[in-house]
XYZ file of C-alpha atoms in Angstrom:
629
model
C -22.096 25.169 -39.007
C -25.470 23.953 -40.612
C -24.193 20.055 -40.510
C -23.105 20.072 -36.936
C -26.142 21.928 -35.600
C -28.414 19.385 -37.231
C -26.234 16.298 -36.708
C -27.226 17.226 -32.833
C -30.858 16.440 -32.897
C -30.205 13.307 -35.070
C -27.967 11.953 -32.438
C -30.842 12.922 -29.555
C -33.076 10.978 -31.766
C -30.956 8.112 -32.295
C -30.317 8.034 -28.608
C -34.338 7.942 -28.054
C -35.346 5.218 -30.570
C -32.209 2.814 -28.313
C -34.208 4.015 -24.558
C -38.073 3.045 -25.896
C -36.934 0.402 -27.741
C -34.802 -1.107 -25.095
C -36.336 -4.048 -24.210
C -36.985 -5.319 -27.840
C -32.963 -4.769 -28.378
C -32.442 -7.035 -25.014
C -34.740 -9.420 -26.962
C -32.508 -9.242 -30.242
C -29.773 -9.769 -28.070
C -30.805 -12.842 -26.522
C -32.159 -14.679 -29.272
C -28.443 -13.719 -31.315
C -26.769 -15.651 -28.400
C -29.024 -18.332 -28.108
C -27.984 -19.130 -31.724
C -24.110 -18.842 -30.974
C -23.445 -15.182 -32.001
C -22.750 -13.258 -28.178
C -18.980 -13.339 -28.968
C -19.004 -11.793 -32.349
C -21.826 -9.475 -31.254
C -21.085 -8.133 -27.941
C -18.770 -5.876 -28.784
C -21.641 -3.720 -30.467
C -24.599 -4.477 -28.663
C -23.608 -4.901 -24.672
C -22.513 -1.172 -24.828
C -25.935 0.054 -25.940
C -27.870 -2.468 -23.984
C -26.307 -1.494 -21.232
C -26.000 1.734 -21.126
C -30.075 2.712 -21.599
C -31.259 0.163 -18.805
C -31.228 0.035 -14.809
C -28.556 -1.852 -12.670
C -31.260 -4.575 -11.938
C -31.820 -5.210 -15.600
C -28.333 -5.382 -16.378
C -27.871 -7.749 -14.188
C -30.518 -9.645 -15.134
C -29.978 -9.214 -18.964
C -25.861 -10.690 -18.272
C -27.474 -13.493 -16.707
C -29.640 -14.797 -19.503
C -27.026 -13.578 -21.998
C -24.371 -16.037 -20.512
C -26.800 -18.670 -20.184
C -28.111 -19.385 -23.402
C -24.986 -18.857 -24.415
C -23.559 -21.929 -22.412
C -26.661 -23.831 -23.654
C -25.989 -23.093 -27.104
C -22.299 -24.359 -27.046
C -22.979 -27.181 -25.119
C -25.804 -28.151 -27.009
C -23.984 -27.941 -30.555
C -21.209 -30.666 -28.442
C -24.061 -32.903 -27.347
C -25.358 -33.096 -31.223
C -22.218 -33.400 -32.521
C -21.170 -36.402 -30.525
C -17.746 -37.345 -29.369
C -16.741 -38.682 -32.588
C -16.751 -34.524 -33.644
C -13.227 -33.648 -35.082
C -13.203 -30.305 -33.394
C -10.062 -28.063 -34.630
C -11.014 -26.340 -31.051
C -12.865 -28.487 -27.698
C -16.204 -26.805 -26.994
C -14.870 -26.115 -23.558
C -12.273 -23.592 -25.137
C -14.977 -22.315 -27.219
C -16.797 -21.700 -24.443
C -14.112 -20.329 -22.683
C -13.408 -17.605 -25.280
C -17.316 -16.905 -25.789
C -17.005 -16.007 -22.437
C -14.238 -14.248 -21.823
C -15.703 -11.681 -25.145
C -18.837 -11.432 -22.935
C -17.366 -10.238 -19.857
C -14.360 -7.987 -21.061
C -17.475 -6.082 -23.515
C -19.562 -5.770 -20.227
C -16.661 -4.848 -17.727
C -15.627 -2.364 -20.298
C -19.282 -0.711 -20.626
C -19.823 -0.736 -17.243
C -16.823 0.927 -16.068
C -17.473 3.764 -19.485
C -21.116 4.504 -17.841
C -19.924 4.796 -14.050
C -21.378 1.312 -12.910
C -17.955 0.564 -11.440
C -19.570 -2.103 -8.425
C -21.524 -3.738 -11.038
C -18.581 -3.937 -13.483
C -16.189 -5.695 -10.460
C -18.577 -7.850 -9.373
C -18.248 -9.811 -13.027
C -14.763 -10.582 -12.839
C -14.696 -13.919 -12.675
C -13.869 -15.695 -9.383
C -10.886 -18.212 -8.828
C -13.346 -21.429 -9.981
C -14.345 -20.095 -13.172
C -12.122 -21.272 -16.133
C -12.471 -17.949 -17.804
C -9.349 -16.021 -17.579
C -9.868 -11.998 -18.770
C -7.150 -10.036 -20.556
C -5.093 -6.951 -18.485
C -5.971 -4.860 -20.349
C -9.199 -5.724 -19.470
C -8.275 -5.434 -15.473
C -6.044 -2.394 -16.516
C -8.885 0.240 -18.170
C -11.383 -0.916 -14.886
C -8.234 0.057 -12.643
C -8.126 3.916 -14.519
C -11.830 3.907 -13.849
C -11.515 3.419 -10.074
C -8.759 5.542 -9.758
C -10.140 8.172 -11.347
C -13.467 7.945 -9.018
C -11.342 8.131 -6.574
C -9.878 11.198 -7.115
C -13.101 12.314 -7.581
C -13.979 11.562 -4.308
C -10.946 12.846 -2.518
C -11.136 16.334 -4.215
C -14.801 16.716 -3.286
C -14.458 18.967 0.151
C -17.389 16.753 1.606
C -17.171 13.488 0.454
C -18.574 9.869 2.181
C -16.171 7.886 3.943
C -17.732 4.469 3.171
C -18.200 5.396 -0.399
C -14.428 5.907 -0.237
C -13.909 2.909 1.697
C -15.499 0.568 -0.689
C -14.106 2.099 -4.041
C -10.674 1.435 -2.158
C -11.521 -1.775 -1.485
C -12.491 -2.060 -5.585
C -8.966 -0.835 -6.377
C -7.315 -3.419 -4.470
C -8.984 -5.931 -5.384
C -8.606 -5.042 -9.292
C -4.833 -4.188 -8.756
C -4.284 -7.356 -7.265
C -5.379 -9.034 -10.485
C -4.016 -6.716 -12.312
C -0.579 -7.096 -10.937
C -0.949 -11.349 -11.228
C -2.121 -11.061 -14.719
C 1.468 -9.052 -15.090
C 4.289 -10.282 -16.738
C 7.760 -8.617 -17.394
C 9.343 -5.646 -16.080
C 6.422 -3.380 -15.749
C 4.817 -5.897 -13.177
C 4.609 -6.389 -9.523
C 3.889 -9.866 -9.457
C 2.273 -11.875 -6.902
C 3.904 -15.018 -8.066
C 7.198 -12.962 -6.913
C 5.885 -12.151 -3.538
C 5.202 -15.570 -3.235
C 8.219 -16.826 -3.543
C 9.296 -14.844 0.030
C 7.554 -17.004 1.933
C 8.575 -20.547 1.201
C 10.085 -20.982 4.753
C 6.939 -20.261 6.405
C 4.556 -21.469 4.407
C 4.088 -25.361 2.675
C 4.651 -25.259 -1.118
C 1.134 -24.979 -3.269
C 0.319 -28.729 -4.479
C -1.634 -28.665 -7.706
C -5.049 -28.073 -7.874
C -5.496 -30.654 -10.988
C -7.031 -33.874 -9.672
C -8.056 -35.893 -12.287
C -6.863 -36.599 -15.988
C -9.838 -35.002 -17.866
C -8.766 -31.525 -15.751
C -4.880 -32.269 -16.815
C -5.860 -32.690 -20.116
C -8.475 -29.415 -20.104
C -5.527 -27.581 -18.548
C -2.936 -28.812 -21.074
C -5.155 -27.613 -23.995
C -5.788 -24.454 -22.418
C -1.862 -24.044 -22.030
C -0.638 -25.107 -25.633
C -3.534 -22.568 -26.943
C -1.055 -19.681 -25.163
C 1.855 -20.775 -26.690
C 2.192 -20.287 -30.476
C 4.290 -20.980 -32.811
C 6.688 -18.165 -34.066
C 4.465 -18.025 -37.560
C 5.324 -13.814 -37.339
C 1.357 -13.265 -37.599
C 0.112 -10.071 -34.944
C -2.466 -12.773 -34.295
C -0.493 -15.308 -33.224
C 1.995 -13.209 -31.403
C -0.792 -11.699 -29.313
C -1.736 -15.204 -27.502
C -0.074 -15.164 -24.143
C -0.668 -18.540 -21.943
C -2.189 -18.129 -18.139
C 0.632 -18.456 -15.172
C -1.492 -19.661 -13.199
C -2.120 -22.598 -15.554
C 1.095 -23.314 -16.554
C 2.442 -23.570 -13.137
C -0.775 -26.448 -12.709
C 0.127 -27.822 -15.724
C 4.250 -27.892 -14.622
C 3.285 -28.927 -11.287
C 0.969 -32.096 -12.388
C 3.759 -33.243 -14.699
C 6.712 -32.539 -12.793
C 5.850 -33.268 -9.108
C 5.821 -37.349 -7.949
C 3.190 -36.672 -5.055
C 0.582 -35.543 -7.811
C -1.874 -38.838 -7.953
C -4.261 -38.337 -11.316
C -7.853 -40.107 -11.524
C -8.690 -41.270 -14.256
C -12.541 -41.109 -15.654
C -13.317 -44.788 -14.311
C -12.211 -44.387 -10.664
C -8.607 -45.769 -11.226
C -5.422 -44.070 -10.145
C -2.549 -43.067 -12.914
C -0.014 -45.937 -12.632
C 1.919 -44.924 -16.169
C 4.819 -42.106 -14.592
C 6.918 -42.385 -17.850
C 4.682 -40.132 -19.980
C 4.916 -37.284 -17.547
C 7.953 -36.022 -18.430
C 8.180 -36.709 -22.349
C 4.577 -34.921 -22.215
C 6.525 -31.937 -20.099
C 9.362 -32.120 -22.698
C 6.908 -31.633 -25.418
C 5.150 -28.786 -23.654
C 8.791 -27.300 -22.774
C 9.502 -27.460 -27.162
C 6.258 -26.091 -27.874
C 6.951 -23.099 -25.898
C 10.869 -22.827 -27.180
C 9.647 -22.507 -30.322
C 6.847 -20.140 -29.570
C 7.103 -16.163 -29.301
C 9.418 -14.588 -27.126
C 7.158 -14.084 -24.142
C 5.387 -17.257 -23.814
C 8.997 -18.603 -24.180
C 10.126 -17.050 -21.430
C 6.894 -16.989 -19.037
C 6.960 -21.323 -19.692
C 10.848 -20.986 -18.230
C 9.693 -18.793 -15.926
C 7.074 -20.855 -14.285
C 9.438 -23.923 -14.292
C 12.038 -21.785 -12.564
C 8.897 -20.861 -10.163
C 8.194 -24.513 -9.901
C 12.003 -25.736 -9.279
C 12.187 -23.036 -6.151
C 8.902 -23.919 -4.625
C 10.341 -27.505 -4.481
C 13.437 -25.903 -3.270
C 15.481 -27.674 -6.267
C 17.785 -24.277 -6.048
C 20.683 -25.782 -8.110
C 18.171 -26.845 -11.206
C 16.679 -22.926 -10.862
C 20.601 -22.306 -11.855
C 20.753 -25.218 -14.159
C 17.441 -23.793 -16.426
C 19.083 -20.403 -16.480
C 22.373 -20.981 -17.493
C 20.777 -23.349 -20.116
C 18.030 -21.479 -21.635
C 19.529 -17.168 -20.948
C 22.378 -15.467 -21.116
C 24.360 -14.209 -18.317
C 22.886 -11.443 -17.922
C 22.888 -9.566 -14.633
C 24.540 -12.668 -12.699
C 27.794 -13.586 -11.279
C 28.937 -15.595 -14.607
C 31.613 -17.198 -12.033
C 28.765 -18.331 -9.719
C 26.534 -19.686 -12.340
C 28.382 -21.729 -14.558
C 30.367 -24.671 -12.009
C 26.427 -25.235 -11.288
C 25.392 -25.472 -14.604
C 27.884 -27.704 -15.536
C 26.877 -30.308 -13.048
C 24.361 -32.837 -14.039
C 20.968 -32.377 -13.378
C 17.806 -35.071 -14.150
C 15.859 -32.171 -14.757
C 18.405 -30.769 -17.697
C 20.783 -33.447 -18.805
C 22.262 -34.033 -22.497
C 19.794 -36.924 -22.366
C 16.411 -34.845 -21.882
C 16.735 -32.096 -24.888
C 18.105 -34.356 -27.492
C 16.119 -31.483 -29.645
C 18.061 -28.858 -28.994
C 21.329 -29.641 -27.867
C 21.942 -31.732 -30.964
C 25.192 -33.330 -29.637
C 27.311 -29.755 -29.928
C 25.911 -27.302 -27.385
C 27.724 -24.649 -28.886
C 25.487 -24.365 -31.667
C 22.834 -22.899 -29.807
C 20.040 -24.325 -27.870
C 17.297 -22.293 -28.902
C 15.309 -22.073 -32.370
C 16.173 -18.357 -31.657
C 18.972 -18.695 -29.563
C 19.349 -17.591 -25.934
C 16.978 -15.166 -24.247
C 17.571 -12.556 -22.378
C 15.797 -12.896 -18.865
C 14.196 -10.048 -16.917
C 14.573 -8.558 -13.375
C 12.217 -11.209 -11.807
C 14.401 -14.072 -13.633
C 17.722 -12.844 -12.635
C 16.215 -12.353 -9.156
C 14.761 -16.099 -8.865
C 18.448 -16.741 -9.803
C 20.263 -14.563 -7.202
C 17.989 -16.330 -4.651
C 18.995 -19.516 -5.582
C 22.355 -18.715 -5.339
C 21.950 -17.394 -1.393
C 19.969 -20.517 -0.337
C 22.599 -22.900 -2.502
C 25.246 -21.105 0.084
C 22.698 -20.752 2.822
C 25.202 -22.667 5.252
C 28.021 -20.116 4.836
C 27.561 -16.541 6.077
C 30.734 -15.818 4.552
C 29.514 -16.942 1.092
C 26.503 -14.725 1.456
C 27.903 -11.615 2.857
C 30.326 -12.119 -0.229
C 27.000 -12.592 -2.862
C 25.459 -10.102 -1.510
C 28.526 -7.598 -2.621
C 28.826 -8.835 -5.906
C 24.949 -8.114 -6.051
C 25.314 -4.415 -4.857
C 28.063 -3.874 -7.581
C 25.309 -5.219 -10.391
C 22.777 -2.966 -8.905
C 25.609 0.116 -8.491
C 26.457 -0.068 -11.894
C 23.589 -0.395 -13.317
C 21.913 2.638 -11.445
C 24.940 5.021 -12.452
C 24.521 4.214 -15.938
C 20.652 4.364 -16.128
C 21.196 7.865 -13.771
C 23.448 8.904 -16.353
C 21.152 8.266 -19.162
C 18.703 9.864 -16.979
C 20.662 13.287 -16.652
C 22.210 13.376 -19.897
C 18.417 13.433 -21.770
C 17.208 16.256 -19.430
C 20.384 18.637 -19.958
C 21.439 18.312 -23.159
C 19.488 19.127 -26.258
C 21.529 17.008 -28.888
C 20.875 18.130 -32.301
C 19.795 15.827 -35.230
C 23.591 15.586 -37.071
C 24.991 15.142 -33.226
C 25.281 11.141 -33.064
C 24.384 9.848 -29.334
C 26.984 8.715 -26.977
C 26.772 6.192 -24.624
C 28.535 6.405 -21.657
C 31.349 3.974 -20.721
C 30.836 0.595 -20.510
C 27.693 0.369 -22.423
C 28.867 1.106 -25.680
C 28.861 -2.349 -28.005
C 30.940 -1.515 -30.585
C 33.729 -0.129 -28.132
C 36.759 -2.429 -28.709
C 36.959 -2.331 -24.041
C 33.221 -3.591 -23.609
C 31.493 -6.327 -23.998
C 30.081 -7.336 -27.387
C 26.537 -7.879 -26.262
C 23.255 -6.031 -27.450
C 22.112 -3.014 -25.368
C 19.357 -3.798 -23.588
C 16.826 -0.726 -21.766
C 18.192 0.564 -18.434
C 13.931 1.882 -18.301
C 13.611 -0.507 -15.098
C 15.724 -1.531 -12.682
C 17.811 -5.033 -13.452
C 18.263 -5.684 -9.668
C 14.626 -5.555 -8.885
C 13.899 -5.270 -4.668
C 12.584 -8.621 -4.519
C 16.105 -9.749 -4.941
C 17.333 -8.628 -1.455
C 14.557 -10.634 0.622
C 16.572 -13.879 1.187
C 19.387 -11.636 1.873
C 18.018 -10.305 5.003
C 16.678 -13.496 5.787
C 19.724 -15.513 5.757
C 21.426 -12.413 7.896
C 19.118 -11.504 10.415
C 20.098 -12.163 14.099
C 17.536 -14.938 14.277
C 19.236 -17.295 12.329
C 21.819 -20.083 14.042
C 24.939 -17.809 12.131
C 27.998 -17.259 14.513
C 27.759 -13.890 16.676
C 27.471 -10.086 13.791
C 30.145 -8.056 14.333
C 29.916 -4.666 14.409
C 31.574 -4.502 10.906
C 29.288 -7.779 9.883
C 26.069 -7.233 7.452
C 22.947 -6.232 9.457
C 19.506 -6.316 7.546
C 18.881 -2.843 8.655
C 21.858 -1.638 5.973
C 20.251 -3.850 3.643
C 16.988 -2.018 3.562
C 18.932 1.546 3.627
C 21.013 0.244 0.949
C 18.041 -0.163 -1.319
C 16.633 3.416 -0.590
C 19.511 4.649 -1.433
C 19.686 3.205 -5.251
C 15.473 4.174 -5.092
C 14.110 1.111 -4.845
C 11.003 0.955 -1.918
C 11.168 -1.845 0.461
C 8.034 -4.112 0.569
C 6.543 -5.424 3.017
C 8.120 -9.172 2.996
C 11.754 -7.307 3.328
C 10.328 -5.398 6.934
C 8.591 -8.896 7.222
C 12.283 -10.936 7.072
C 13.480 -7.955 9.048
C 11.028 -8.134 12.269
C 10.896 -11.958 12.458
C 15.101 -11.850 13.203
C 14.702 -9.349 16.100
C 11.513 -11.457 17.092
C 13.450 -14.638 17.020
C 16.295 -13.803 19.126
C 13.907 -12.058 22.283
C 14.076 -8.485 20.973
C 10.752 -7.543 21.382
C 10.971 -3.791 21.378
C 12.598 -3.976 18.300
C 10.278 -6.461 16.110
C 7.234 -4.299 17.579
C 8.960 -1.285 16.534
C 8.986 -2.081 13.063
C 5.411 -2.852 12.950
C 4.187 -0.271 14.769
C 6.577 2.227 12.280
C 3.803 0.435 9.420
C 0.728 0.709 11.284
C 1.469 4.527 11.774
C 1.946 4.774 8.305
C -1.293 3.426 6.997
C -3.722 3.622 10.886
C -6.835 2.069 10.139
C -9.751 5.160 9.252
C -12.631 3.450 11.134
C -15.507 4.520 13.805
C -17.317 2.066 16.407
C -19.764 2.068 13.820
C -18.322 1.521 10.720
C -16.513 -2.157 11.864
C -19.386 -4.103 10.431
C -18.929 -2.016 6.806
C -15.343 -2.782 7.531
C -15.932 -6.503 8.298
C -16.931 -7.038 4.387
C -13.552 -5.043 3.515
C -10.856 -6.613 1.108
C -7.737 -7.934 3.494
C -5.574 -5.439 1.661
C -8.243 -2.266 1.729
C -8.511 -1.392 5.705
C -6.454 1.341 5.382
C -6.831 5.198 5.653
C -7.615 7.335 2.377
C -4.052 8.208 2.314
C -2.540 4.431 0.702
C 0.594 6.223 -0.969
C 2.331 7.811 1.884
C 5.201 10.375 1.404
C 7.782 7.773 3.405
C 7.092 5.410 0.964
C 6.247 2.602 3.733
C 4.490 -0.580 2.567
C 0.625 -1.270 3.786
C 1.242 -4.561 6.769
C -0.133 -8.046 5.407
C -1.979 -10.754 7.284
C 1.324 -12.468 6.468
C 3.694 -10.263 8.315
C 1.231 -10.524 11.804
C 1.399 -14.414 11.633
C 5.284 -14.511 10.628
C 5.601 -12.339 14.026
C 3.378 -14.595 15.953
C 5.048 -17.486 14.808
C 8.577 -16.249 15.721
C 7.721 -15.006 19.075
C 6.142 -18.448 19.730
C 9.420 -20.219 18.569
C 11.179 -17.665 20.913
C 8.907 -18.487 24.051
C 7.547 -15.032 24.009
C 3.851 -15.211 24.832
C 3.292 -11.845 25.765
C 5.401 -10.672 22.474
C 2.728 -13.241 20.685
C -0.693 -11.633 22.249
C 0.611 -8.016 21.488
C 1.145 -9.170 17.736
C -2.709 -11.051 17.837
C -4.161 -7.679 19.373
C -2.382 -5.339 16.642
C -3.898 -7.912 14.075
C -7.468 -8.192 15.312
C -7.694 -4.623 15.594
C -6.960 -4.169 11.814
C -8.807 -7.417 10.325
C -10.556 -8.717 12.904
C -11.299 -12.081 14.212
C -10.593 -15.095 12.603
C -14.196 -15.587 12.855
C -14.197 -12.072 10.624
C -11.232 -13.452 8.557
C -12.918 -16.571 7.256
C -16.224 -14.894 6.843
C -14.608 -12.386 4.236
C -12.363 -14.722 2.775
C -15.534 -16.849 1.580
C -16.910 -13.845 0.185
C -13.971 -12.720 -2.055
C -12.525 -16.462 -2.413
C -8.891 -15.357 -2.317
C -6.887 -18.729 -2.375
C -3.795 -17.625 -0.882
C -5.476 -16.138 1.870
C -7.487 -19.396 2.834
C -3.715 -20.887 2.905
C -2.988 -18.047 5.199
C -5.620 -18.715 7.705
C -5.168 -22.257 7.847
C -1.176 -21.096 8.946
C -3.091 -18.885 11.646
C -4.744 -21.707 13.037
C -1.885 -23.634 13.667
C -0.159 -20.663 15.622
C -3.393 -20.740 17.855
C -2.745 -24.270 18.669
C 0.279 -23.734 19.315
C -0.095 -20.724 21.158
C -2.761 -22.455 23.250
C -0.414 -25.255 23.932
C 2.640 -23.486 25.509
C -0.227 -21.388 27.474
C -1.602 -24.472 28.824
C 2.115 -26.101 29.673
C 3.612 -22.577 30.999
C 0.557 -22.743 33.442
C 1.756 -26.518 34.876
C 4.910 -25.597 35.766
């Protein structure tokens, strides 16, 4: 009792000395980093610094801190010379400095309650500094759990609560695209909805010095399988591989090089790509798969939907996919995947494995890039489709009975210790009627709901298919199909779904479905609360409520310009100002639009916009030619 009553004024004092001495350990601080040490030492000294000073001084002291630590790095590299035989470039060792420095500080800040401060250093889309999730994950607990704060308060400030929203979406959006695997939500995913409405992403790698940069940056993520924790703990950036896959892969993609000239050698793009491709084979298992992954991303975007089937069969087992769909594809020959490409791993004798490790086993997101490809492959043939999309519902049947099973079976029964575990039919491996492949976990669904989006596409009403029959596949039993195995509809499937009743004149019905979202999440917002509003994030003008009991997803800029876009094919200009009125009334005008989009640089958004200004013109035009007749 004596040692922890007088530990307590010991750690009063301690806590004294840090606040008067404050500014002499900001000092200390900066002089460490001007000499090269603010990655080692933040860890220790950006919580303390931080926590004993103002939100002004903070800001200021992150400033400096960054600064002369740029200076320092860059001046080492100038004294050094280019003749230096750097194991790592000084930009990645600036990169990594930097990345230290603002996962310590985001950290801190969140810990002490400076949760504005902390999201305002995440670094924007131009910074080549790319933060870990966990990083984005322990700010997201933060803001949720101030925002429970809020809500339980029984007065509590709306715009308080509106910008702490606006905090959490903008985090979980990160969040979600730093994701990789089952557990995520992936934007990359989402993405991949919209290829029929929106131009494919060109790269944003312009010159050779950035393709090189970004190749370094890229091989740094992908280890080699040496079994160190280190090493295994190095995941690469999507968002850079899919640069680096698109600069090397794509024809259209002219390089400059330092002294003005354009790339005129093509033949080193894809042995470089091969190389990249072997590097990541031989890697860890999930930079292995995330480099296939992005290639598979890559392949779709350019709608090469057969070589999507191609890299699957090649590199995963059939796992989750019509075996009898995928191989007569894989078998065909492909530029992209021939005999001739991966002399490395095919070896002459396929059968011997093509892998270092052999075949991977892909994820929901894989095997639903796959079951895409296979619907726009047979995109021609309704027949073909209705007949995938069966074979898909008996995947996703089975595998929801036997994960429902597991499900009930570890809540009623109490097995004992000498009681060996049974699994139920079909998914034992040793059983001499099953399969003889490894169990794999039934935690997540293998028929993820991103799967079913080119579905309802390719059956909607809108499309030029011969006239549904009653007993024909409507994308309404699509969606109720998906409830009914528990997986939530997002908002590109009631996206898909409003654009067919749009497109063939049903205007009650398209507006019906939007008007079902915007009762779900109304917009919380007084006369004079539009201009807090107006500096909102595009996904955060909603009510307090986000997670509703129906389970209805919160209606993207994305689904208001698909609508305007199909009532403008469909000559339906009043359908087309309803839509416009319904959109500025929830994110303003495209005045407000651009003005917020500058502020939070969102790059698919920009993309977005750009798509809204062609509907305008378009819009405009058929006004202007409906009024000369």
């Amino acid at each position: 009792m004596q040692a922890s009553a007088s530990a307590i004024p010991f750690h009063e004092t301690v806590q004294a000395v840090i606040y008067n001495h404050r500014s002499l350990l900001a000092s200390v601080a900066l002089i460490l980093s001007s000499k090269g040490y603010a990655a080692i030492l933040s860890p220790l000294l950006l919580p303390i610094i931080l926590r004993v000073n103002s939100p002004e001084s903070m800001k200021e002291f992150l400033k400096e801190y960054e600064k002369l630590n740029e200076l320092y790095h860059r001046g080492t590299a100038a004294d050094q010379g280019s003749n230096s035989k750097q194991h790592i470039p000084m930009e990645m060792h600036l990169m990594l400095s930097k990345k230290s420095i603002r996962e310590c500080a985001i950290r801190a800040l969140a810990v002490i309650g400076h949760l504005e401060l902390a999201v305002n250093l995440i670094p924007t889309m131009d910074q080549e500094v790319v933060l870990d999730r966990r990083t984005y994950g322990f700010l997201l607990t933060h803001l949720k759990r101030r925002r429970s704060l809020l809500v339980e308060q029984p007065i509590f400030d709306p715009k308080k609560l509106t910008k702490v929203n606006s905090f959490t979406a903008r985090v979980q959006r990160i969040y979600d695209e730093a994701s990789y695997g089952h557990n995520a939500t992936t934007t990359e995913m989402s993405l991949l909805h919209g290829q029929e409405r929106f131009p494919i992403v060109n790269s944003e790698l312009t010159t050779t010095s950035e393709l090189a940069n970004a190749i370094r940056r890229a091989k740094f993520g992908l280890p080699f399988n040496t079994g160190r924790l280190r090493e295994s703990r190095r995941f690469p950036n999507q968002r850079i591989l899919f640069q680096v896959i698109s600069a090397l892969s794509s024809p259209d993609v002219v390089l400059t090089t330092p002294s003005g000239a354009q790339e005129t050698v093509a033949l080193s793009r894809p042995r470089l790509l091969r190389l990249l491709r072997r590097r990541a084979l031989y890697s860890t298992y999930v930079p292995s798969k995330m480099w296939l992954f992005m290639e598979m991303v890559y392949l779709w975007r350019s709608k090469r939907y057969e070589a999507v089937i191609k890299l699957f069969g090649t590199f995963f087992w059939s796992f989750g996919v019509p075996i009898e769909e995928i191989n007569p594809i894989v078998r065909l020959a492909d530029d992209l995947l021939s005999m001739e490409s991966l002399p490395e791993f095919f070896n002459g004798n396929p059968s011997k494995g093509i892998l270092p490790k052999g075949k991977l086993y892909p994820s929901s997101e894989q095997t639903s890039l796959v079951w895409q490809s296979l619907v726009m492959v047979h995109s021609g043939d309704k027949v073909k489709v209705v007949a995938l999309y069966k074979k898909m519902m008996a995947f996703a049947r089975t595998y929801h009975e036997a994960s429902k099973q597991l499900h009930v079976n570890a809540e009623t029964e109490n097995p004992s210790l000498d009681t060996p575990y049974v699994l139920p039919p079909g998914l034992d491996p040793e059983a001499d009627d099953s399969p003889s492949l490894p169990l794999v976990s039934l935690e997540h669904p293998l028929i993820s709901a991103e799967t079913y989006t080119p579905f309802i596409a390719q059956l909607s009403p809108g499309r030029k298919r011969p006239v549904l029959r009653r007993s024909d596949l409507f994308p309404s039993q699509i969606i109720r199909d998906m409830t009914t195995l528990g997986l939530r509809p997002t908002v590109y499937h009631f996206t898909e779904l409003a654009r067919g009743y749009a497109l063939v004149g049903e205007r009650t019905k398209a507006l019906k479905v939007l008007d079902h979202l915007e009762a779900a999440h109304p917009v919380q917002a007084s006369q004079e609360d539009t201009s807090e509003l107006s500096g909102s994030s595009f996904e955060d003008v909603t009510s307090v409520n986000k997670e509703r009991k129906d389970g209805l997803p919160l209606p993207d800029l994305v689904l208001y310009i698909a609508l305007m876009r199909s009532f403008i094919m469909a000559r339906d200009l009043e359908g087309v100002a309803e839509v416009d009125g319904k959109m500025k009334s929830r994110y303003g005008s495209m005045r407000d639009m651009q003005t917020r989009n500058e502020k939070e640089k969102v790059g698919s958004v920009k993309e977005n916009l750009d798509y809204l200004e062609e509907v305008y013109r378009d819009w405009h035009s058929m006004e202007v030619a409906r009024q000369l007749e």
